[in-house]
Coordinates of C-alpha atoms in Angstrom, one line a residue:
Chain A
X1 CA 39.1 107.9 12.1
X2 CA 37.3 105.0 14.2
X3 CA 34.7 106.5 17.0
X4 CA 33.0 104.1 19.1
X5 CA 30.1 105.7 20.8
X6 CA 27.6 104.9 23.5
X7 CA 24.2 106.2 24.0
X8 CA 22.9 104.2 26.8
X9 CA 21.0 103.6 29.8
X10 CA 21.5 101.3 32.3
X11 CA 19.7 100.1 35.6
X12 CA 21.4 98.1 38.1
X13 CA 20.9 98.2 41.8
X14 CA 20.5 101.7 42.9
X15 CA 22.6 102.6 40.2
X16 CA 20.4 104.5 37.4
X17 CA 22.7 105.1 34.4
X18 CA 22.0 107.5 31.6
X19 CA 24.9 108.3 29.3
X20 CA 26.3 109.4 25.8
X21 CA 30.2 109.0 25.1
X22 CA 31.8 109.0 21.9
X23 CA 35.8 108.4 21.5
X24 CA 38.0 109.0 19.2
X25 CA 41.9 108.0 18.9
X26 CA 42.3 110.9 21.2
X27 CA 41.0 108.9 23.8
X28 CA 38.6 109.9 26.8
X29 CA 39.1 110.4 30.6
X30 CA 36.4 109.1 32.8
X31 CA 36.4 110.8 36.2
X32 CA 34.0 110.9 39.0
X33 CA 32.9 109.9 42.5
X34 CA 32.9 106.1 43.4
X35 CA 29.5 104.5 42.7
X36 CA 29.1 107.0 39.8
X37 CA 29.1 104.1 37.0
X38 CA 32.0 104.6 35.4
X39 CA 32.7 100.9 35.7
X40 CA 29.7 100.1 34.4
X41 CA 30.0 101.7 31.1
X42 CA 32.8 100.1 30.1
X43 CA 31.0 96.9 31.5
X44 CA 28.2 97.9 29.2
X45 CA 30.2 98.5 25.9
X46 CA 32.1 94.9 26.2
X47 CA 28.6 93.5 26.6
X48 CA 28.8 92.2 30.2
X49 CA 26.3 94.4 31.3
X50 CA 23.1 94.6 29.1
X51 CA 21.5 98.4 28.5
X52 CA 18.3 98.5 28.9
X53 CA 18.3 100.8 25.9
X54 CA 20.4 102.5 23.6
X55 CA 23.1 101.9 21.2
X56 CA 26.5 100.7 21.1
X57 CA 28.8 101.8 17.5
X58 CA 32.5 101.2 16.8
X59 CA 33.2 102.8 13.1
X60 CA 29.9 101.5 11.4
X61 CA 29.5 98.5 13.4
X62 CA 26.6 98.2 15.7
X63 CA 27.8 96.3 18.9
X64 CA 24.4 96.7 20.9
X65 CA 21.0 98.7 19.9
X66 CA 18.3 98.2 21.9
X67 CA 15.4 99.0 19.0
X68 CA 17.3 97.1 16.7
X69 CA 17.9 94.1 18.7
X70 CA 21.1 94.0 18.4
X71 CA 23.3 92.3 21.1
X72 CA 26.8 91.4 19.4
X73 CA 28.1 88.7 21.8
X74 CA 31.5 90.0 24.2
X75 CA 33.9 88.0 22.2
X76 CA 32.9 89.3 18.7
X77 CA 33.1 93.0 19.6
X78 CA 36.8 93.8 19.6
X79 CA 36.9 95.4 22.4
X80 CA 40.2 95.1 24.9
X81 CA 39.0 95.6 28.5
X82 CA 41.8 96.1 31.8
X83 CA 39.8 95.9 34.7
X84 CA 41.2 97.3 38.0
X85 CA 42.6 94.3 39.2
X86 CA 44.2 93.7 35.6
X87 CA 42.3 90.2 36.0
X88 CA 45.4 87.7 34.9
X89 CA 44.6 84.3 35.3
X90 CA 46.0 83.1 38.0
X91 CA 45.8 79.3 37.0
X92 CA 48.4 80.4 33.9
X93 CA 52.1 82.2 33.3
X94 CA 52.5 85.2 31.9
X95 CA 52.9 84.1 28.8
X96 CA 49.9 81.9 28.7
X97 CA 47.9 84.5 29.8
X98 CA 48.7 86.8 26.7
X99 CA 48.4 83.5 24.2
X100 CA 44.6 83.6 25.4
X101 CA 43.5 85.5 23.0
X102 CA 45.2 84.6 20.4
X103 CA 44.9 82.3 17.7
X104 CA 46.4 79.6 15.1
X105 CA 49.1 76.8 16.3
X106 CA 50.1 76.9 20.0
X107 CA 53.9 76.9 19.6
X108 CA 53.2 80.0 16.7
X109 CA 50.7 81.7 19.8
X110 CA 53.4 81.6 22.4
X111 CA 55.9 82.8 20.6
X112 CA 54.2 86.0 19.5
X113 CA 53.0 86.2 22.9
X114 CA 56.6 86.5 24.3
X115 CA 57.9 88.9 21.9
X116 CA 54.8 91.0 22.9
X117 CA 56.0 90.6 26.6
X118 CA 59.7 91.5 24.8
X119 CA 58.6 94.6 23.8
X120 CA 56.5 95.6 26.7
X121 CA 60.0 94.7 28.7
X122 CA 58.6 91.7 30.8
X123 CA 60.1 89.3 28.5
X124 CA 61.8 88.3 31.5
X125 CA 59.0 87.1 33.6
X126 CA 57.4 85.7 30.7
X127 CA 57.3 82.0 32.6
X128 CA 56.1 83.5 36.1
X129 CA 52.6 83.4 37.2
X130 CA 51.0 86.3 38.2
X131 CA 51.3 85.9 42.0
X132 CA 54.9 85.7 41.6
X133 CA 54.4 89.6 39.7
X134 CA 54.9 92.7 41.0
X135 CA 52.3 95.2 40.8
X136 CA 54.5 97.2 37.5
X137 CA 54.8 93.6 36.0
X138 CA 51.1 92.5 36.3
X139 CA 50.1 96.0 34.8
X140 CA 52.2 95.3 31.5
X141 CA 51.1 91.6 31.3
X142 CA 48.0 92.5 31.1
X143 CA 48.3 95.3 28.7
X144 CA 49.8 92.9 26.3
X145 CA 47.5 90.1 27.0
X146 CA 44.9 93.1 26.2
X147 CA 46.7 94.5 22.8
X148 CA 47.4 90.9 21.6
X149 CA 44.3 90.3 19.4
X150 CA 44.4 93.3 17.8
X151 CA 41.7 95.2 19.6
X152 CA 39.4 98.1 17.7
X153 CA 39.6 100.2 21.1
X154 CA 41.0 99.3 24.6
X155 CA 38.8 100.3 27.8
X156 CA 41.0 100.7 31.4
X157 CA 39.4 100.8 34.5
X158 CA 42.1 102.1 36.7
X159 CA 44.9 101.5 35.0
X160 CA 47.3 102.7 37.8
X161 CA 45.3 102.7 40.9
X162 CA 46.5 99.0 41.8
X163 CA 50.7 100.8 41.9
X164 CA 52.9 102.2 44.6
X165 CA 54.1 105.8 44.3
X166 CA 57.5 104.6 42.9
X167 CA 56.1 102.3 40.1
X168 CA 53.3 104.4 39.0
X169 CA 55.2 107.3 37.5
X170 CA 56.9 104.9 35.0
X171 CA 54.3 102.6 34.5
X172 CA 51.8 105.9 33.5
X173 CA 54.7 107.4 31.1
X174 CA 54.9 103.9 29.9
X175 CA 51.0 103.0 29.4
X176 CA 50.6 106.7 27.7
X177 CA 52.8 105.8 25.1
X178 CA 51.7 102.7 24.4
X179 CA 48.0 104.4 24.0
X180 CA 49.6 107.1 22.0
X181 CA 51.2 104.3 19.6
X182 CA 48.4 102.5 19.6
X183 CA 45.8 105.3 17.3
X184 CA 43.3 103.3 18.4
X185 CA 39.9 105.0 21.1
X186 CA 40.1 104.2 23.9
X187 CA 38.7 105.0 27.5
X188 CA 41.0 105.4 31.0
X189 CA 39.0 105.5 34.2
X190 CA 41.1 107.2 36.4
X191 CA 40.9 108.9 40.2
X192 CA 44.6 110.8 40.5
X193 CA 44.6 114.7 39.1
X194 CA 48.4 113.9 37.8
X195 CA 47.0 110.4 36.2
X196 CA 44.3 112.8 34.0
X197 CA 46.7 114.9 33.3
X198 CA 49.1 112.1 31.4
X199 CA 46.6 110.9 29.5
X200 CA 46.0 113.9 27.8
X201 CA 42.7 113.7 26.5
X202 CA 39.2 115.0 26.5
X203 CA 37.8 114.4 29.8
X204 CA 33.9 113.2 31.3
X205 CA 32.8 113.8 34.6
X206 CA 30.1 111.3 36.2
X207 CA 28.0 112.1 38.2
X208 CA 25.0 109.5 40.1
X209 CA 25.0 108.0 36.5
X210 CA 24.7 111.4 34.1
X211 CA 27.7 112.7 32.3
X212 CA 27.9 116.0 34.3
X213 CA 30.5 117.7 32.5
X214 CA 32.8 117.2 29.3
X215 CA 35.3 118.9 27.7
X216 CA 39.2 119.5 27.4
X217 CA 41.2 119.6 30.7
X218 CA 42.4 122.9 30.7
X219 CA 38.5 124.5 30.1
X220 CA 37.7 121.6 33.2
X221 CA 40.4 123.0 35.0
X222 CA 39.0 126.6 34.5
X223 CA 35.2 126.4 35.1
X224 CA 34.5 122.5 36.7
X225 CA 30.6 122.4 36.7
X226 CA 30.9 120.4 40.0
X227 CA 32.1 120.6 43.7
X228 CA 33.6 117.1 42.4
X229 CA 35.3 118.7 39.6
X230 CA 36.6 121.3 41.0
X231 CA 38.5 119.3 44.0
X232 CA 39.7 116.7 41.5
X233 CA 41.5 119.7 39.4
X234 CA 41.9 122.3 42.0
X235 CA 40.5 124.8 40.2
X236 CA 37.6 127.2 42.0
X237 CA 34.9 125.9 43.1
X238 CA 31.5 126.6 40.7
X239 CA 30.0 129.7 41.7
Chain B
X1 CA 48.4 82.1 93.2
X2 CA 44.9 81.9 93.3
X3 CA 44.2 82.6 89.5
X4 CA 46.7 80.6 88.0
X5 CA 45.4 77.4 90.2
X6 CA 41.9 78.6 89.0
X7 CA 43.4 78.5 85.2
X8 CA 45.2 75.0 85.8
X9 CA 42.1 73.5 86.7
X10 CA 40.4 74.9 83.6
X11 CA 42.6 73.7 81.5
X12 CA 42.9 70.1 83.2
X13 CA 39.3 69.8 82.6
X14 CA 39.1 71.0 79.2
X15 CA 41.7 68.7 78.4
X16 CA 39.7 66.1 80.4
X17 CA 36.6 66.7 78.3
X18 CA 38.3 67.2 75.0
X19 CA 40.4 64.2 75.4
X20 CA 37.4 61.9 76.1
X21 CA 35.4 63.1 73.5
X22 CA 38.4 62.1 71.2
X23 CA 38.8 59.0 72.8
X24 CA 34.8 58.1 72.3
X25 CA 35.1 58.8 68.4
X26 CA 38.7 56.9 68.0
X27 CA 38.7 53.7 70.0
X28 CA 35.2 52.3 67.9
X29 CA 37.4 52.8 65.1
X30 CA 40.3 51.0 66.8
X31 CA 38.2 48.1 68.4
X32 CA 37.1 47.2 64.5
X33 CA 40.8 46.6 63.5
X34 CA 42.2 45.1 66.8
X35 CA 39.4 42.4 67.8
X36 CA 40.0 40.6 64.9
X37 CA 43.0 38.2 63.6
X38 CA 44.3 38.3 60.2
X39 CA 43.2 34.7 59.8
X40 CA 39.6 36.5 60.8
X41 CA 40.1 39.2 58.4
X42 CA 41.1 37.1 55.5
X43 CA 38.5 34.4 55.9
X44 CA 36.2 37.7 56.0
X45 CA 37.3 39.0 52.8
X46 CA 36.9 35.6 51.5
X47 CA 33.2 35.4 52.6
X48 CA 30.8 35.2 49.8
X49 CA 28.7 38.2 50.2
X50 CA 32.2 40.3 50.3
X51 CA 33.3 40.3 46.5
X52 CA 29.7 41.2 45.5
X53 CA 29.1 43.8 47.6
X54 CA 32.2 45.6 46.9
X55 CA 31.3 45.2 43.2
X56 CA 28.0 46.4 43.5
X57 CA 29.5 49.6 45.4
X58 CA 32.3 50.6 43.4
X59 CA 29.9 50.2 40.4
X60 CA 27.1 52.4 41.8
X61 CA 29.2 55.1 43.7
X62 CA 31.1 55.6 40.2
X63 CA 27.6 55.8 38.9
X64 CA 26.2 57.9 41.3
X65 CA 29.3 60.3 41.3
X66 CA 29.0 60.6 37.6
X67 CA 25.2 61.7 37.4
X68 CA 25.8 64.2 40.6
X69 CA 29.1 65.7 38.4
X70 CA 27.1 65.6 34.8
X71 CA 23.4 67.0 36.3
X72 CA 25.0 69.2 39.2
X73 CA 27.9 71.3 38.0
X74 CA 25.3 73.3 35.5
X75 CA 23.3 73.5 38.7
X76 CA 26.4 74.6 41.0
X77 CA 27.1 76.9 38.0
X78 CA 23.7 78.7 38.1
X79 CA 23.8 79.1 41.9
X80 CA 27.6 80.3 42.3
X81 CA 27.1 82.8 39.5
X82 CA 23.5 83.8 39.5
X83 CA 22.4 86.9 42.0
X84 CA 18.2 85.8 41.6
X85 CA 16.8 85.9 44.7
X86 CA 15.3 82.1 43.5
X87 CA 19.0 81.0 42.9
X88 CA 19.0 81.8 47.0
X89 CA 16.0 79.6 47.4
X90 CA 17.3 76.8 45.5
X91 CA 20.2 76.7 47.6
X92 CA 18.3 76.0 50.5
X93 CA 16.6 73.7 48.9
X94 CA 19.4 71.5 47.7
X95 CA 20.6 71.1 51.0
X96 CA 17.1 69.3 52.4
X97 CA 18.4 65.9 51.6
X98 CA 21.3 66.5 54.6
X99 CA 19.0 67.0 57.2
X100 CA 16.2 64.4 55.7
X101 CA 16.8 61.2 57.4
X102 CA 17.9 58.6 54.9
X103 CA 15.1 56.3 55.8
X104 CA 13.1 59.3 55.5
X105 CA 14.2 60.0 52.1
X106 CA 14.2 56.1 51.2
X107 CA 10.4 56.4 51.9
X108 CA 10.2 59.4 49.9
X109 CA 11.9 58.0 46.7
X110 CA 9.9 55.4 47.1
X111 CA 6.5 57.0 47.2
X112 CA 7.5 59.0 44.6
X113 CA 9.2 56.4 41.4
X114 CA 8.2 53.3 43.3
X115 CA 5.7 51.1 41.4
X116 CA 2.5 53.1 43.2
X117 CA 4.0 56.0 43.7
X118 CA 3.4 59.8 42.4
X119 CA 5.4 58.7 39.2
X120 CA 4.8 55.5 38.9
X121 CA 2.4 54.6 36.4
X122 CA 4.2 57.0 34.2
X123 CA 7.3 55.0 34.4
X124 CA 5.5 52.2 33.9
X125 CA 3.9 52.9 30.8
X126 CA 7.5 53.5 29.9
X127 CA 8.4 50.4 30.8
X128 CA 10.8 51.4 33.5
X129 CA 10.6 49.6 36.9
X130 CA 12.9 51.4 39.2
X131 CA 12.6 50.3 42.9
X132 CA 14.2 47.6 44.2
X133 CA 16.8 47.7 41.6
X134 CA 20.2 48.9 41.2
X135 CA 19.3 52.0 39.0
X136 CA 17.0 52.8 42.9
X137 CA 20.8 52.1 44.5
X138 CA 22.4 54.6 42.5
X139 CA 19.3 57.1 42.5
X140 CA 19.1 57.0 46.3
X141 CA 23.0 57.7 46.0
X142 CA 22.5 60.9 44.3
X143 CA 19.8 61.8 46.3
X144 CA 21.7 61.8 49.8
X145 CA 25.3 62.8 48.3
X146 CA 23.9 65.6 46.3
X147 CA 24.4 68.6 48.6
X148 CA 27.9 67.9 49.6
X149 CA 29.2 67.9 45.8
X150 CA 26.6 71.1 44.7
X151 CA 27.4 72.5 48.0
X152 CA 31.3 73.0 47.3
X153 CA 31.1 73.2 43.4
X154 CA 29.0 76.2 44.2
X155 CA 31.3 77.6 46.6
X156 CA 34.2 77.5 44.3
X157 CA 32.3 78.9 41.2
X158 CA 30.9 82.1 43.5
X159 CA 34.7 82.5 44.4
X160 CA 35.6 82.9 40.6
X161 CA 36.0 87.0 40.0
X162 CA 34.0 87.9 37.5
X163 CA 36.6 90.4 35.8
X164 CA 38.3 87.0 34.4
X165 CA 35.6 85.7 33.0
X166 CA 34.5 89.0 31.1
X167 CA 38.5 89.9 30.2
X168 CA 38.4 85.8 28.7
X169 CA 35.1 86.8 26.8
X170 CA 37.0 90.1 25.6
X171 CA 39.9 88.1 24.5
X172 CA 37.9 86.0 21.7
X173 CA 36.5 83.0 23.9
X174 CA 32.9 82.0 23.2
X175 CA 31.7 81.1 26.8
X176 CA 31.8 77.1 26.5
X177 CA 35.6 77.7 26.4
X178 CA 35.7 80.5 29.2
X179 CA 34.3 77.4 31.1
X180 CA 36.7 74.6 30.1
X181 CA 40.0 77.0 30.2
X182 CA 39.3 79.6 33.1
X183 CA 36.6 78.5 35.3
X184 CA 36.7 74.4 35.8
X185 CA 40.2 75.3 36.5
X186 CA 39.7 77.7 38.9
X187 CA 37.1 75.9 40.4
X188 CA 39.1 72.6 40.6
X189 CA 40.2 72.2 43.5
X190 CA 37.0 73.2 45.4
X191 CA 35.1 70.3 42.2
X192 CA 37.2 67.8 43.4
X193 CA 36.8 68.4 47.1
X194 CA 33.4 68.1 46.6
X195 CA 33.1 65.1 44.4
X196 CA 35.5 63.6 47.1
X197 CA 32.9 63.8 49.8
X198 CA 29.7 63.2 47.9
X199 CA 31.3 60.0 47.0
X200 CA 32.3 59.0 50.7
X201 CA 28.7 60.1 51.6
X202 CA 27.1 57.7 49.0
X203 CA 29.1 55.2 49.7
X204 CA 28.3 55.0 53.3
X205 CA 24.5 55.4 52.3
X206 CA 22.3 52.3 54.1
X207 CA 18.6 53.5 55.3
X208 CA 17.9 54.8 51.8
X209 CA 19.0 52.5 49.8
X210 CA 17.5 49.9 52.2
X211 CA 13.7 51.3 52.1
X212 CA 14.0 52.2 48.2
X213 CA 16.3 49.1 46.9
X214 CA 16.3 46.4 49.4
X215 CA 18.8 44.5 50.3
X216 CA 19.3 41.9 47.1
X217 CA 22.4 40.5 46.8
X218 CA 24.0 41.2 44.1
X219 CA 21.8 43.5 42.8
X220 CA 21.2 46.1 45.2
X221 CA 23.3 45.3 48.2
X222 CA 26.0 47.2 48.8
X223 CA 28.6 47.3 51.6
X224 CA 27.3 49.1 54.3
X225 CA 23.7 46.9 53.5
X226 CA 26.2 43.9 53.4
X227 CA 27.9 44.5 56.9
X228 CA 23.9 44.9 58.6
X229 CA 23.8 41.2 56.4
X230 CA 26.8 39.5 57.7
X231 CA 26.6 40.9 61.2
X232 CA 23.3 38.4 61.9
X233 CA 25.4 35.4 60.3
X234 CA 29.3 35.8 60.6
X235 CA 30.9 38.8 62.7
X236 CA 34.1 38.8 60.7
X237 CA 32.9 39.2 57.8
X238 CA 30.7 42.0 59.1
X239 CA 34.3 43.7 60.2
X240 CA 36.2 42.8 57.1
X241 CA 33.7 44.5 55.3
X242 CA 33.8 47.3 57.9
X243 CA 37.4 47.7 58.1
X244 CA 37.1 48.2 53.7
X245 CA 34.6 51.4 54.2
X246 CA 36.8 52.6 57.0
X247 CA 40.1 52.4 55.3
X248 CA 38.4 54.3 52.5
X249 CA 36.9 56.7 54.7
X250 CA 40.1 57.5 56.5
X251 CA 41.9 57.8 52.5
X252 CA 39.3 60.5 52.1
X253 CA 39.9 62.7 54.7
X254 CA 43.6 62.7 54.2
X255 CA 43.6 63.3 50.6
X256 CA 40.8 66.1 51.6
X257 CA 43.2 67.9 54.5
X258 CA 43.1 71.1 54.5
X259 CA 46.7 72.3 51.6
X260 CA 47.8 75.8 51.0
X261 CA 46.1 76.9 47.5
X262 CA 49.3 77.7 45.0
X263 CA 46.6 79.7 42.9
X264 CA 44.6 82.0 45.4
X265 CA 45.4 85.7 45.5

């Protein structure tokens, strides 16, 4: 089974980062504050922000090691990233936008980029720039833009935070599957105690740049280590 | 009754002061179109020091306009993307050649590639002779246009979002093509804007080009040098040449007028 891992530190700003995740096709929750670094680490682990130590694996490949010198380049890692603002170029259709990444002949590109739009059911707006999206739309163009070169792992920085109430229900059921389908690691920031929930996977809470807690939801949910924890789950707060 | 009098008055002389300011900045430009016949015009334009001077212009604005595009879009690149506290610096820096005056910086080219200048002997023992040519045309060109094209090619890279430039990297593309396929075409609008006005600016440059280049016809005198020229021999040809720059001027601005972006979010 594929793991990537991190073991990094990171300093940026005021933001002091010290962190070691490992995921598996299970997946992994990233919860905590605002300013906490969650965004960062998955900023780290596509190589857009350099550690300034520690080590980066996906199966036996070394993405980043800071003794070893290693620094694989973002394009050569394999590693899908959905930022919060899923990011579509706005200069290109839908359709465009998920041929980026792919290659071979143009006319063979966009036409396995529109049966990915097909089956994420936005064949229809496959022609439609992303300003012309809604919110739902946008989210699946940019999840297949995101699966369409075969990623080892896919890394989501708020997948549903950018959705209205109606939307989000069916877009989370819909991303969850796809995820699920997928058996591939990957990593969901999210904010919303029903959104952790869907995803149904181990869980990390950050804290000011330390992983403060880890562990299945329901032992989270039971004893969270934090005032943080506990108001995101409900649960009691740590005695 | 009182207050709206008081507010009538206001506004009669805000129009007032307005209105003549407008008038002071559009009836020069009238007065160079209507004081002169056609037959004036066209024996202008069929003055000798016309066809060379327009020549020599279009030839070292396209010149100029390429070396500012080639040298400065890296440049605007660094400073739109870069958080350095030098990037900051340098900013300020490029923008020194708008409030230099032009004979100023015609002085300062001068003393600095001219033949005894800081440079000089250097270029020399190279062989190269720079002032007073039209390579010194197109270098005092750059010099005075540069801040209006780095100016907005910086602008419109800092307005890129970086999450589509790291997604493009995620999706396979080494970073030469992240630049040709997502960010020049972001960033074109606010590119061509600039290139636009750095062109319009070193078109119009004179006291530069005069102190650094002379006034050589042919070689280094361009329109604006070639209206000062014609004004102490022939007045229409001074305008002919005049009403050119203006009509160019005015093609700018409209082509530059402020359009909804189709692209912005």
């Amino acid at each position: 089974m594929t793991v990537l891992a991190a073991n990094i530190a990171v300093r940026l700003g005021a933001l002091d980062l010290e962190v070691a995740l490992e995921v598996d096709a299970r997946g992994l929750v990233l919860v905590g504050p605002n300013g906490a670094g969650k965004t960062t680490v998955l900023l780290a682990m596509v190589g857009a922000r350099r550690p300034a130590r520690g080590r980066i694996t996906i199966a036996d490949d070394v993405l980043f090691d800071g003794a070893g010198r290693v620094d694989q380049p973002t394009e050569d890692r394999g590693l899908a990233y959905l930022p919060q603002n899923y990011a579509l170029f706005p200069h290109l259709t839908a359709v465009a936008n998920v041929a980026f990444g792919l290659r071979g002949p143009r006319a063979e590109r966009l036409d396995r980029a529109r049966s990915l739009l097909d089956r994420l059911g936005v064949g229809a707006v496959a022609d439609r720039r992303p300003g012309a999206l809604s919110g739902g739309e946008q989210q699946r163009v940019a999840l297949a833009r995101a699966l369409a070169p075969s990623p080892r792992a896919i890394l989501l920085d708020e997948p549903l935070a950018a959705l209205d109430v109606e939307s989000r229900a069916s877009v989370r059921a819909f991303l969850v599957a796809e995820l699920r389908t997928l058996q591939r690691p990957f990593i969901v920031i999210a904010h919303d105690r029903d959104d952790v929930r869907a995803f149904a996977a181990p869980v990390a809470v950050i804290e000011h740049g330390r992983v403060v807690q880890r562990g299945e939801l329901a032992g989270l949910e039971a004893a969270p280590a934090t005032a943080f924890t506990a108001r995101l789950f409900g649960g009691p707060p740590p005695g | 009754m009182r207050p709206s009098l008081g507010r009538r008055t206001w506004r009669a002389a805000g129009y007032a002061l307005g209105g003549g300011l407008l008038a002071f900045l559009v009836i020069p430009v009238v007065a160079l179109f209507v004081t002169g016949s056609p037959a004036d015009w066209l024996a202008g334009l069929r003055h000798p020091i016309t066809a060379p001077a327009l020549l020599l212009s279009v030839v070292t604005t396209a010149g100029s306009l390429g070396v500012l595009v080639v040298f400065g879009t890296p440049l605007a690149w660094w400073l739109g993307r870069s958080e350095a506290r030098v990037a900051r610096v340098v900013e300020t820096v490029v923008q020194l050649p708008i409030v230099v005056p032009p004979a100023v910086a015609g002085l300062a080219l001068l003393l600095a590639f001219g033949r005894r200048g800081l440079l000089g002997p250097l270029l020399q023992g190279a062989g190269i002779d720079i002032a007073f040519s039209t390579i010194a045309v197109v270098l005092a060109q750059v010099f005075v246009a540069a801040p209006f094209y780095i100016q907005a090619a910086t602008a419109a890279f800092a307005g890129i979002d970086e999450n589509l430039l790291v997604v493009a990297r995620t999706l396979g593309a080494r970073p030469a093509t992240v630049l040709f396929r997502v960010a020049l075409p972001l960033a074109r609008r606010g590119l061509i804007a600039g290139a636009a006005l750095a062109w319009a600016r070193a078109l119009g440059e004179f006291g530069a080009t005069l102190m650094f280049a002379g006034n050589l016809p042919g070689r280094t005198q361009t329109l604006p040098l070639a209206v000062y020229t014609a004004l102490e021999s022939d007045v229409r040809a001074a305008q002919a040449l005049a009403g050119i720059l203006v009509i160019i001027a005015l093609a700018i601005i409209i082509f530059l007028r402020p359009r909804r972006g189709r692209h912005r979010r």
